[in-house]
Tab-separated table of C-alpha atoms (C1' of nucleotides) in Angstrom:
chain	number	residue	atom	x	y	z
A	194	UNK	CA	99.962	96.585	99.830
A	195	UNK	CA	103.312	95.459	101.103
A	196	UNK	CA	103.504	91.713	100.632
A	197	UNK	CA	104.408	91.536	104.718
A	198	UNK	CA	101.256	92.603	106.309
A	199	UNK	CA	100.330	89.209	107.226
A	200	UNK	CA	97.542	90.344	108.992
A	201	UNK	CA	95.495	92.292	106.424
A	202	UNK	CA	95.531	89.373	103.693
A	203	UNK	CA	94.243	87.304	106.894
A	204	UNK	CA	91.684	89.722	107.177
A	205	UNK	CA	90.812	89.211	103.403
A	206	UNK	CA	90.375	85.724	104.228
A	207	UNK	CA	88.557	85.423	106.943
A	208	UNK	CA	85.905	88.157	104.909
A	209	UNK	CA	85.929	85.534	101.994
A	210	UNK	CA	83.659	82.873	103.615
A	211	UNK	CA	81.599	85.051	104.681
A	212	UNK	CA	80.336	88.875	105.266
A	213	UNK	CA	81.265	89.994	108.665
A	214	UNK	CA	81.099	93.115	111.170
A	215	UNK	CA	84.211	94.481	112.541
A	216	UNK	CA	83.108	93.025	116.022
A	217	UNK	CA	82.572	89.639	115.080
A	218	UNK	CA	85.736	89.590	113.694
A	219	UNK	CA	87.325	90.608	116.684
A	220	UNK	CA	85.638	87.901	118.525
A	221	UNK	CA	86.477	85.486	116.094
A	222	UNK	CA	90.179	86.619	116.581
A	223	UNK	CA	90.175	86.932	120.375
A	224	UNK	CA	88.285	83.125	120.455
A	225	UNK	CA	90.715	80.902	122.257
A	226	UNK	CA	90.349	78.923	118.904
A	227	UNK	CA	93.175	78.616	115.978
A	228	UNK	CA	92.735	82.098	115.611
A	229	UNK	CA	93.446	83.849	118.067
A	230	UNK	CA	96.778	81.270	118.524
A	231	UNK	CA	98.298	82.849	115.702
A	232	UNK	CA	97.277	86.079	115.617
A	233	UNK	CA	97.097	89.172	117.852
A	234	UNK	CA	95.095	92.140	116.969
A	235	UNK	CA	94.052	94.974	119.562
A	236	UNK	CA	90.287	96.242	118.156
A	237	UNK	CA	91.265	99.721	117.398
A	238	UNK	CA	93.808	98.439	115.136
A	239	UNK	CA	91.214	96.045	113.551
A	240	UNK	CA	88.908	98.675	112.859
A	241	UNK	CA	91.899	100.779	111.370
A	242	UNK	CA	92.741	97.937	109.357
A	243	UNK	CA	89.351	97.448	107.799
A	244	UNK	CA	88.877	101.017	107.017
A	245	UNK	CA	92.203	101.027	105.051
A	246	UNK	CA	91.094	97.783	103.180
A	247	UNK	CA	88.356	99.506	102.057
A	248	UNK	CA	89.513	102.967	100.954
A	249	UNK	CA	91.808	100.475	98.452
A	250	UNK	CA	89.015	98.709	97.471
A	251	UNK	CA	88.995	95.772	98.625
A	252	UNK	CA	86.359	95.160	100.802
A	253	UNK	CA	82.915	97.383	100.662
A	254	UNK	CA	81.159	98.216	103.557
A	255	UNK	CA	77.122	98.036	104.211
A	256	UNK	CA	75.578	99.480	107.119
A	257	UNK	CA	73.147	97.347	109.014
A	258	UNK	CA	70.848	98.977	111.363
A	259	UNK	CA	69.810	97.476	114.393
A	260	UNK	CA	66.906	98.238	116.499
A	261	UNK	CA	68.736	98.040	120.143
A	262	UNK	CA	72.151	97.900	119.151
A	263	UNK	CA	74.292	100.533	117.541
A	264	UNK	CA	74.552	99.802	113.646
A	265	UNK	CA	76.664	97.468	112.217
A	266	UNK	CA	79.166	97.758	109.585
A	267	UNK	CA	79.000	94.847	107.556
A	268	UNK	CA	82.397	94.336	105.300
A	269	UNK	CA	82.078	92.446	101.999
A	270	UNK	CA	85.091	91.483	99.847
A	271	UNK	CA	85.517	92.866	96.803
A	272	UNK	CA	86.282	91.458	93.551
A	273	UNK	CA	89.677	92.885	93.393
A	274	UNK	CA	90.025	91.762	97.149
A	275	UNK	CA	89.481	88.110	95.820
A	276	UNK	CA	92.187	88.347	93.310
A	277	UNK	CA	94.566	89.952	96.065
A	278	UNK	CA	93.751	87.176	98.238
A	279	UNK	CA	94.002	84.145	95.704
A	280	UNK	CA	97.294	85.712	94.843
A	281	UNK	CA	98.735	86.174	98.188
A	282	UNK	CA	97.707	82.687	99.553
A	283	UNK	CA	99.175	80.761	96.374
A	284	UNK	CA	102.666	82.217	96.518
A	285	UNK	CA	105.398	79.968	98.783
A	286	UNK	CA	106.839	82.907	101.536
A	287	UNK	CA	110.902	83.894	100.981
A	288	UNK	CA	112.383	83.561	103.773
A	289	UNK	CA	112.994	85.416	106.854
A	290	UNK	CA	111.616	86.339	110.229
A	291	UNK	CA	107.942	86.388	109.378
A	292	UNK	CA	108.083	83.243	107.846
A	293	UNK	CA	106.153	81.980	110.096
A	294	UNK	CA	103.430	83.973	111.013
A	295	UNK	CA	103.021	84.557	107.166
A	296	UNK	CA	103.063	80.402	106.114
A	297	UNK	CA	100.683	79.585	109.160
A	298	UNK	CA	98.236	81.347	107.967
A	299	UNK	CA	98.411	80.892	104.511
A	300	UNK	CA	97.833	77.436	105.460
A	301	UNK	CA	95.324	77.851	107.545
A	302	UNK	CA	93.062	79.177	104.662
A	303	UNK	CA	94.070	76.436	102.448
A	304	UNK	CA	93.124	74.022	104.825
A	305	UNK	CA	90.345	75.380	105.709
A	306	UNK	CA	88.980	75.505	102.063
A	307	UNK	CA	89.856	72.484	102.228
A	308	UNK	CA	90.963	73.059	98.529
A	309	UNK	CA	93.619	71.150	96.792
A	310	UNK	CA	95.467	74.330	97.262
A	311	UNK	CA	96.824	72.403	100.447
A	312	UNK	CA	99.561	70.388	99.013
A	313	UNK	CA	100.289	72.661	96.078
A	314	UNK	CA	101.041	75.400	98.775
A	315	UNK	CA	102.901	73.116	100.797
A	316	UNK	CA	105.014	71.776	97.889
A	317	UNK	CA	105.915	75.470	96.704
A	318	UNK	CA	107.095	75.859	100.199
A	319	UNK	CA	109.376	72.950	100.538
A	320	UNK	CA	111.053	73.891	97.429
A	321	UNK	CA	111.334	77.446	98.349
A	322	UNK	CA	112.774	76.175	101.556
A	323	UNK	CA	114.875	73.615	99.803
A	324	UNK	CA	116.706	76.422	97.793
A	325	UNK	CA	116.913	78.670	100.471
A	326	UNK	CA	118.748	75.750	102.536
A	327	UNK	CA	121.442	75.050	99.610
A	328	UNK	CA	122.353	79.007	99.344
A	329	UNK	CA	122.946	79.087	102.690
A	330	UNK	CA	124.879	76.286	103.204
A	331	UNK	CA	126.866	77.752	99.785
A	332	UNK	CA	127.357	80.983	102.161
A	333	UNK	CA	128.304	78.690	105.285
A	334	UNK	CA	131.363	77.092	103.424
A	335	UNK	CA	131.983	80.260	101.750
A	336	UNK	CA	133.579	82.067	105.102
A	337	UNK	CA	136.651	81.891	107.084
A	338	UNK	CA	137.025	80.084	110.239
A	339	UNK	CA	137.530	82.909	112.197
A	340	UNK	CA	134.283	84.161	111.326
A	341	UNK	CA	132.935	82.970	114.071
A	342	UNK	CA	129.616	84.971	114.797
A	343	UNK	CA	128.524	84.793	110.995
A	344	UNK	CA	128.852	80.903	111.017
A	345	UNK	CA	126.605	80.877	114.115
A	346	UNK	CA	124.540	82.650	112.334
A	347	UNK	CA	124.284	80.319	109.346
A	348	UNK	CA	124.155	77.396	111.560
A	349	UNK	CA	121.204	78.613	113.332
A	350	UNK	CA	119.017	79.148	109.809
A	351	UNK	CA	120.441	75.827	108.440
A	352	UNK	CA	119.077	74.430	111.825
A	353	UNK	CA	115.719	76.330	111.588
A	354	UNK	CA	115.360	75.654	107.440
A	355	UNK	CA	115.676	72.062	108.280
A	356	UNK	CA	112.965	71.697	111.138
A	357	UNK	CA	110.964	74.170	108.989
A	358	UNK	CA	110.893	71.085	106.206
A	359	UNK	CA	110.652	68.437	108.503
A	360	UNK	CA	107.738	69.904	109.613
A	361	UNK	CA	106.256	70.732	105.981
A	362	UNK	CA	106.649	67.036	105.469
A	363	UNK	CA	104.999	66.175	108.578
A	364	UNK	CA	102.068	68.661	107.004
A	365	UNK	CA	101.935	67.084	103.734
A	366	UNK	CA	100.975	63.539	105.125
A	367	UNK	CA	98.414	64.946	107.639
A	368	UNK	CA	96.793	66.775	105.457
A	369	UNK	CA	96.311	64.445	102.778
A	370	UNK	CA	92.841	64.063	101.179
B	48	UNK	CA	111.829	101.396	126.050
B	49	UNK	CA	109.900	98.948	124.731
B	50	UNK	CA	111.749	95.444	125.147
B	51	UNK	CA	111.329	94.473	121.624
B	52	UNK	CA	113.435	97.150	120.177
B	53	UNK	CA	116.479	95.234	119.419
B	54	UNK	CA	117.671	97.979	117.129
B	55	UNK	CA	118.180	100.203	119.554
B	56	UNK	CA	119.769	98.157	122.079
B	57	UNK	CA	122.266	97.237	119.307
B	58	UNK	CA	123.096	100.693	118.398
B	59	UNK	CA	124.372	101.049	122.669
B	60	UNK	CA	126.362	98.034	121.922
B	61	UNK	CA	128.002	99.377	119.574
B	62	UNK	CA	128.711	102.734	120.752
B	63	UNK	CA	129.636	100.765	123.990
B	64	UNK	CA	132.765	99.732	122.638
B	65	UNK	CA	133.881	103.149	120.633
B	66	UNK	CA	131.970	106.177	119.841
B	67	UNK	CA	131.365	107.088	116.791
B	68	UNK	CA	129.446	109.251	114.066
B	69	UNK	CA	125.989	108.181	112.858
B	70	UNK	CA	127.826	107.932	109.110
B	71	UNK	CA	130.109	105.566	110.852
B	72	UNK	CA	127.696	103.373	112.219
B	73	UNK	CA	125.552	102.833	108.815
B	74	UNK	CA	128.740	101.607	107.268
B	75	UNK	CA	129.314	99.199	109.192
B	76	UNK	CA	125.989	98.040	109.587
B	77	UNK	CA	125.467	98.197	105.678
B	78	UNK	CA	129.083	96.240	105.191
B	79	UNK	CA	128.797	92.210	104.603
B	80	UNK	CA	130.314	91.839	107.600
B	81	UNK	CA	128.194	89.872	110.371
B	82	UNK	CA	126.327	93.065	111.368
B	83	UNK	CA	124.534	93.708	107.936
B	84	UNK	CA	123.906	90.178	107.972
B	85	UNK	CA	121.348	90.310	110.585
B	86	UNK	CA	120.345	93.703	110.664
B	87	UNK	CA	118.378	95.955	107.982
B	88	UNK	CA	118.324	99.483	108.410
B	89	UNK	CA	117.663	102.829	106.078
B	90	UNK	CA	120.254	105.222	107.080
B	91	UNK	CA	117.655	108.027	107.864
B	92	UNK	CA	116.036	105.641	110.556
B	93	UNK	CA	119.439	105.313	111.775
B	94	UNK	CA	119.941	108.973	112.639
B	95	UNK	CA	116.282	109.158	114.009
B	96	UNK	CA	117.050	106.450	116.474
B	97	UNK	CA	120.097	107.993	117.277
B	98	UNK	CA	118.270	111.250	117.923
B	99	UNK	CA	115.731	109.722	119.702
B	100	UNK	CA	118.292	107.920	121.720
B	101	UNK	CA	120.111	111.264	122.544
B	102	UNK	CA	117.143	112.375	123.663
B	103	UNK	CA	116.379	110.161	126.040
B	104	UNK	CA	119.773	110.210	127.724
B	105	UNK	CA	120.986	107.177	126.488
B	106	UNK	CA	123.449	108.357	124.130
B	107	UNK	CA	125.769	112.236	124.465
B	108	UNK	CA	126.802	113.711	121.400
B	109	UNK	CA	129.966	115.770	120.504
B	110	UNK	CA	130.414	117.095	117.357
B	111	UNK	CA	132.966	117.050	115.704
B	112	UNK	CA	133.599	119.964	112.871
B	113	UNK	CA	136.218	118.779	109.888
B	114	UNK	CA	138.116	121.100	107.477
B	115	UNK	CA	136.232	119.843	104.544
B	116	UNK	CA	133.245	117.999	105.113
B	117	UNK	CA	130.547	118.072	107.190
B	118	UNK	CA	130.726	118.304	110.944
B	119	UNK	CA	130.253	115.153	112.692
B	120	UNK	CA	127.702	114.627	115.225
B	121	UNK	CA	129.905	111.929	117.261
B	122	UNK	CA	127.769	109.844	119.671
B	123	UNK	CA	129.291	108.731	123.155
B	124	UNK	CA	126.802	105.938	125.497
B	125	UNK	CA	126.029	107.710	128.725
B	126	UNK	CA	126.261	105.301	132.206
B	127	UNK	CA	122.591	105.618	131.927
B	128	UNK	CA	122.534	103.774	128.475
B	129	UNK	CA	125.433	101.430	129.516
B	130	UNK	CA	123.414	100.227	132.559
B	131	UNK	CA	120.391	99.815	130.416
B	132	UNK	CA	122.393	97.828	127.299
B	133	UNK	CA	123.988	95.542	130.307
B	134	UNK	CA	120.441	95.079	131.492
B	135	UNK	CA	119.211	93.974	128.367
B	136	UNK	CA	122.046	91.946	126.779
B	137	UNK	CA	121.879	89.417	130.173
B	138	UNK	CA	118.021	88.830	130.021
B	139	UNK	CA	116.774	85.843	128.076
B	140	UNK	CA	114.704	86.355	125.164
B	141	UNK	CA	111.496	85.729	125.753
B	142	UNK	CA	109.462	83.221	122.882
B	143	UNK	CA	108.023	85.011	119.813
B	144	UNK	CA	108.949	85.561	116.212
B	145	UNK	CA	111.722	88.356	117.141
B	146	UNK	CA	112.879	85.667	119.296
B	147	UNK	CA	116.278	84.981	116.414
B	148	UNK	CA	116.741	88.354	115.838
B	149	UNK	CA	116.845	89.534	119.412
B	150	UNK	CA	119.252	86.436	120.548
B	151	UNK	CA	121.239	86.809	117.583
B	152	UNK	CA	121.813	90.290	118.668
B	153	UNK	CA	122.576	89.853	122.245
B	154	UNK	CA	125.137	86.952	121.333
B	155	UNK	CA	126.813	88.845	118.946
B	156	UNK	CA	127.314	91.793	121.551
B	157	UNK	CA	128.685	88.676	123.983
B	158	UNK	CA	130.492	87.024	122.326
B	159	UNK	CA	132.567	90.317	120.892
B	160	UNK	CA	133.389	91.134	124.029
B	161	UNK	CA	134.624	87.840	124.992
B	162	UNK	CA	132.954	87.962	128.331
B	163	UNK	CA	132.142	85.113	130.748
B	164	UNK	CA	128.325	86.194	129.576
B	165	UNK	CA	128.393	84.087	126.623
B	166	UNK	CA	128.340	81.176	128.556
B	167	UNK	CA	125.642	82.681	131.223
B	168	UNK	CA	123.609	83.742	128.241
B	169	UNK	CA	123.671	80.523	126.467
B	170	UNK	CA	122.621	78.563	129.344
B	171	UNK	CA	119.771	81.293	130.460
B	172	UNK	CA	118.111	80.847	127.364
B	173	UNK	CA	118.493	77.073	127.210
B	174	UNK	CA	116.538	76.885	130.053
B	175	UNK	CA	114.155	79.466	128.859
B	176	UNK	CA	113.341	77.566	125.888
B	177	UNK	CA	113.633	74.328	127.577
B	178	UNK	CA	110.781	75.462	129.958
B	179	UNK	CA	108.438	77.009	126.749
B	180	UNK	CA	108.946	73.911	125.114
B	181	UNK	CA	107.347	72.059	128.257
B	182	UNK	CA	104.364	74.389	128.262
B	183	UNK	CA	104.311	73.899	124.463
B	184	UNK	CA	104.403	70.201	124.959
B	185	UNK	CA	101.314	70.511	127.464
B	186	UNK	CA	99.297	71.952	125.414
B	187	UNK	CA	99.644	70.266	122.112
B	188	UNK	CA	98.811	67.282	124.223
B	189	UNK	CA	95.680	69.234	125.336
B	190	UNK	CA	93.800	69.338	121.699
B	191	UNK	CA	91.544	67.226	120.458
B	192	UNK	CA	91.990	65.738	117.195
B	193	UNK	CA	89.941	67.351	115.247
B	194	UNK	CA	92.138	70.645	116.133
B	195	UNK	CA	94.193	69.729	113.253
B	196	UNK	CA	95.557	73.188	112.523
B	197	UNK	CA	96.047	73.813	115.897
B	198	UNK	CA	98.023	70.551	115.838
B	199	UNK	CA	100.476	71.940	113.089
B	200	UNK	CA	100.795	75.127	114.714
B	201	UNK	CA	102.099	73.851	118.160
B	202	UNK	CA	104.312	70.720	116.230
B	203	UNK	CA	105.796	73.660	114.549
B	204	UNK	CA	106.443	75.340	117.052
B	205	UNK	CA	108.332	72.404	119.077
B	206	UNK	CA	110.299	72.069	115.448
B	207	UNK	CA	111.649	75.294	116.084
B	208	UNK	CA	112.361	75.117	119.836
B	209	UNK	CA	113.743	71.450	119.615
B	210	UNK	CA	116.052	73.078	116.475
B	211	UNK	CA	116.832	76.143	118.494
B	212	UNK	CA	118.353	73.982	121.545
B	213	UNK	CA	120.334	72.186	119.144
B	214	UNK	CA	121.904	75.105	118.030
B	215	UNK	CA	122.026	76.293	121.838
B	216	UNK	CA	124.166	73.333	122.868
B	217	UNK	CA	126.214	74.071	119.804
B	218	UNK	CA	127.149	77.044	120.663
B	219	UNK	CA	128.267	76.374	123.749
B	220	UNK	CA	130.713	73.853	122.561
B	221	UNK	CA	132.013	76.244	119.569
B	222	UNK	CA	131.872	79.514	122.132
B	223	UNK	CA	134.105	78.020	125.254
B	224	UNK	CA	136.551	80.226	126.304
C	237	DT	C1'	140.274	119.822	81.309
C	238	DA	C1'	135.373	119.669	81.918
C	239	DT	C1'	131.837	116.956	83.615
C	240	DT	C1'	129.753	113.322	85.662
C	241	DG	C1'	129.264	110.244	89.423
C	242	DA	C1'	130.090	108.632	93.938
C	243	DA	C1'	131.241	109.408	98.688
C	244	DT	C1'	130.757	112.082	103.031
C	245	DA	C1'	127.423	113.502	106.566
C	246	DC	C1'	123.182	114.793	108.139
C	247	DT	C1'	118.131	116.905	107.917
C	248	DC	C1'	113.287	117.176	107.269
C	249	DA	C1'	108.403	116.993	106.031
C	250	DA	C1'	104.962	113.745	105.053
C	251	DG	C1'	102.478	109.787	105.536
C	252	DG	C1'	101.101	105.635	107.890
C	253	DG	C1'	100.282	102.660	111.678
C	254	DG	C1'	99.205	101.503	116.525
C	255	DT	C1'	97.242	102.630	120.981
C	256	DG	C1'	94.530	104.336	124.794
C	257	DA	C1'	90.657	106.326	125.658
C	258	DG	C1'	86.122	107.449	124.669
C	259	DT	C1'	80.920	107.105	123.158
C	260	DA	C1'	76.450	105.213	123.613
C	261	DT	C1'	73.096	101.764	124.490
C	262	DA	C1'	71.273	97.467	126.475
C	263	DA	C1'	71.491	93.286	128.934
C	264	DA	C1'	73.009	90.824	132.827
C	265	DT	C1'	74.459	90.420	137.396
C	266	DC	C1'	74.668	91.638	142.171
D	164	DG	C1'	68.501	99.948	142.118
D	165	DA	C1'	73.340	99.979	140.876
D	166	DT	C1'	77.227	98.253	138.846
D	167	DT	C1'	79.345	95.494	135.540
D	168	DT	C1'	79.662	93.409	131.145
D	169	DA	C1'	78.619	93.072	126.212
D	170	DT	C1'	77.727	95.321	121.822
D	171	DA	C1'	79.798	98.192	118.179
D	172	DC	C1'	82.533	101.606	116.496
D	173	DT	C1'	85.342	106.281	116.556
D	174	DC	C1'	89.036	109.412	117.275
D	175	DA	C1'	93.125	112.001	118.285
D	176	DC	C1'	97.613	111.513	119.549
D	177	DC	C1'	102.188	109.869	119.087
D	178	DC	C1'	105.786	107.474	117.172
D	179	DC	C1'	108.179	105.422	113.361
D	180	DT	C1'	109.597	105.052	108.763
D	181	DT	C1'	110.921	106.743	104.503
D	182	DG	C1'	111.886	109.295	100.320
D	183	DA	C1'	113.879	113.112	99.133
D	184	DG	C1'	116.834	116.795	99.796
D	185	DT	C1'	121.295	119.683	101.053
D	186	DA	C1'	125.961	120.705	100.465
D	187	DT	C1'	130.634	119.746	99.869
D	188	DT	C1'	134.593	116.970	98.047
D	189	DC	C1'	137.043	113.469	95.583
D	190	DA	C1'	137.597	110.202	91.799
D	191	DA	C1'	136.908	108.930	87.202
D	192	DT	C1'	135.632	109.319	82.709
D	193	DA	C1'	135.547	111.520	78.279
DNA sequence: TATTGAATACTCAAGGGGTGAGTATAAATC
DNA sequence: GATTTATACTCACCCCTTGAGTATTCAATA
């Protein structure tokens, strides 16, 4: 599994509390709640999604008949799903574009384990971040003046990096046990 | 075309201002120079987009045969594609995740051609971000405590915009004609 | 001088992902 | 009684991406 498919680790997640039906999750995900602010999903691609997850293995499906209702397909994680999961939500993102749609959620599930996973996640992050921020500032010096268009360029991740750890900051008090 | 396709839009930009061969192109986009800097592209996407481009009237070809080495396939931008690149590189970007890579992209296309757009463009988007932060502002203030995730999400989120109108400003200071 | 590697320039088949549209039933609303 | 909405999932199409391949030439190594 690529390590950018924000959405399918999400998926992993949200199957980790408990055993859900592709519907459910969709409400879940279309709820005006937390959810659904981060994420967007169409249900055709949900139910895509989930069948992939389980031809690798990990989630398993069991079918729940209904009496009045068509049957349900109820999706399980897997062992090997766990470890995926555990694995994915640990690691601090590297940087770049999805950095944010990939560290919000991670966070989210930490959170909402409400595990001491929080702070070790958000540690792991600043210092990611905090590296990130001195190589670029390396590059920044590193070019011409007339470069004018790359410097913008730096300026504006500098600028980003640096609200990015204010904010991580912010996180780490409010989040405190 | 969908409006999120930056890569595209940035391949008229560039043939806007010379045509040239597909080979061409993917040098200069794989180069350090600013363009590889913000842009990541495998150099048989490149000649798909260009075909696709071609196909859709955006883009002419001419090609180009050489004593010894391959013939060239030498793309020109049709008015059709110039209207739509001028189209594209005025609008403001609207807020999202592809929102750096899309402004990034227009600015650099801007600002290379020294036009009074840099300015326009600047300001546009100032005020496009000024207004999403308002919105963003609203509804942040709009959650109850306990939404403590959704909290993080939205402070993030005015992190971002409040470091992105920074950066605005500074541009237009560093960009005046 | 032979051979390897890199550069030039583009093509293509295969696989994967996303989307609209569809299916079928039951409950709710009008 | 009729239409709309909710439940629950399926499918075929299209587009995009990518690895791998083709074929020639030049540079470099041995």
């Amino acid at each position: 599994m690529s390590e950018t498919l924000t959405i399918e680790y999400a998926l992993l997640g949200f199957l980790r509390q408990q055993p859900m039906h592709g519907y459910e999750i969709h409400q879940q995900l279309t709820d005006s709640h937390g959810l659904g602010l981060v994420w967007h999903i169409k249900q055709s691609q949900l139910y895509a999604l989930l069948s992939k997850l389980e031809q690798q293995g990990y989630i398993s499906v069991i079918l729940e008949p209904q009496d009045s209702r068509p049957t349900r397909k109820v999706f399980h994680l897997t062992e090997l799903g766990q470890i995926l999961f555990l694995e994915w939500v640990q690691s601090p993102v590297p940087q770049g574009h999805k950095l944010r749609l990939d560290f919000l959620a991670k966070l989210y599930f930490a959170h909402r384990e409400a595990s001491p996973l929080t702070q070790y996640l958000l540690t792991q992050q600043q210092q990611a971040c905090q590296q990130w921020l001195i190589t670029e500032q390396a590059r920044a010096h590193a070019l011409a003046p007339q470069q004018q268009f790359e410097q913008l360029v730096h300026q504006f991740r500098l600028g980003q990096l640096q609200a990015m750890l204010t904010w991580l900051a912010h996180c780490q008090e409010a989040l405190l046990p």
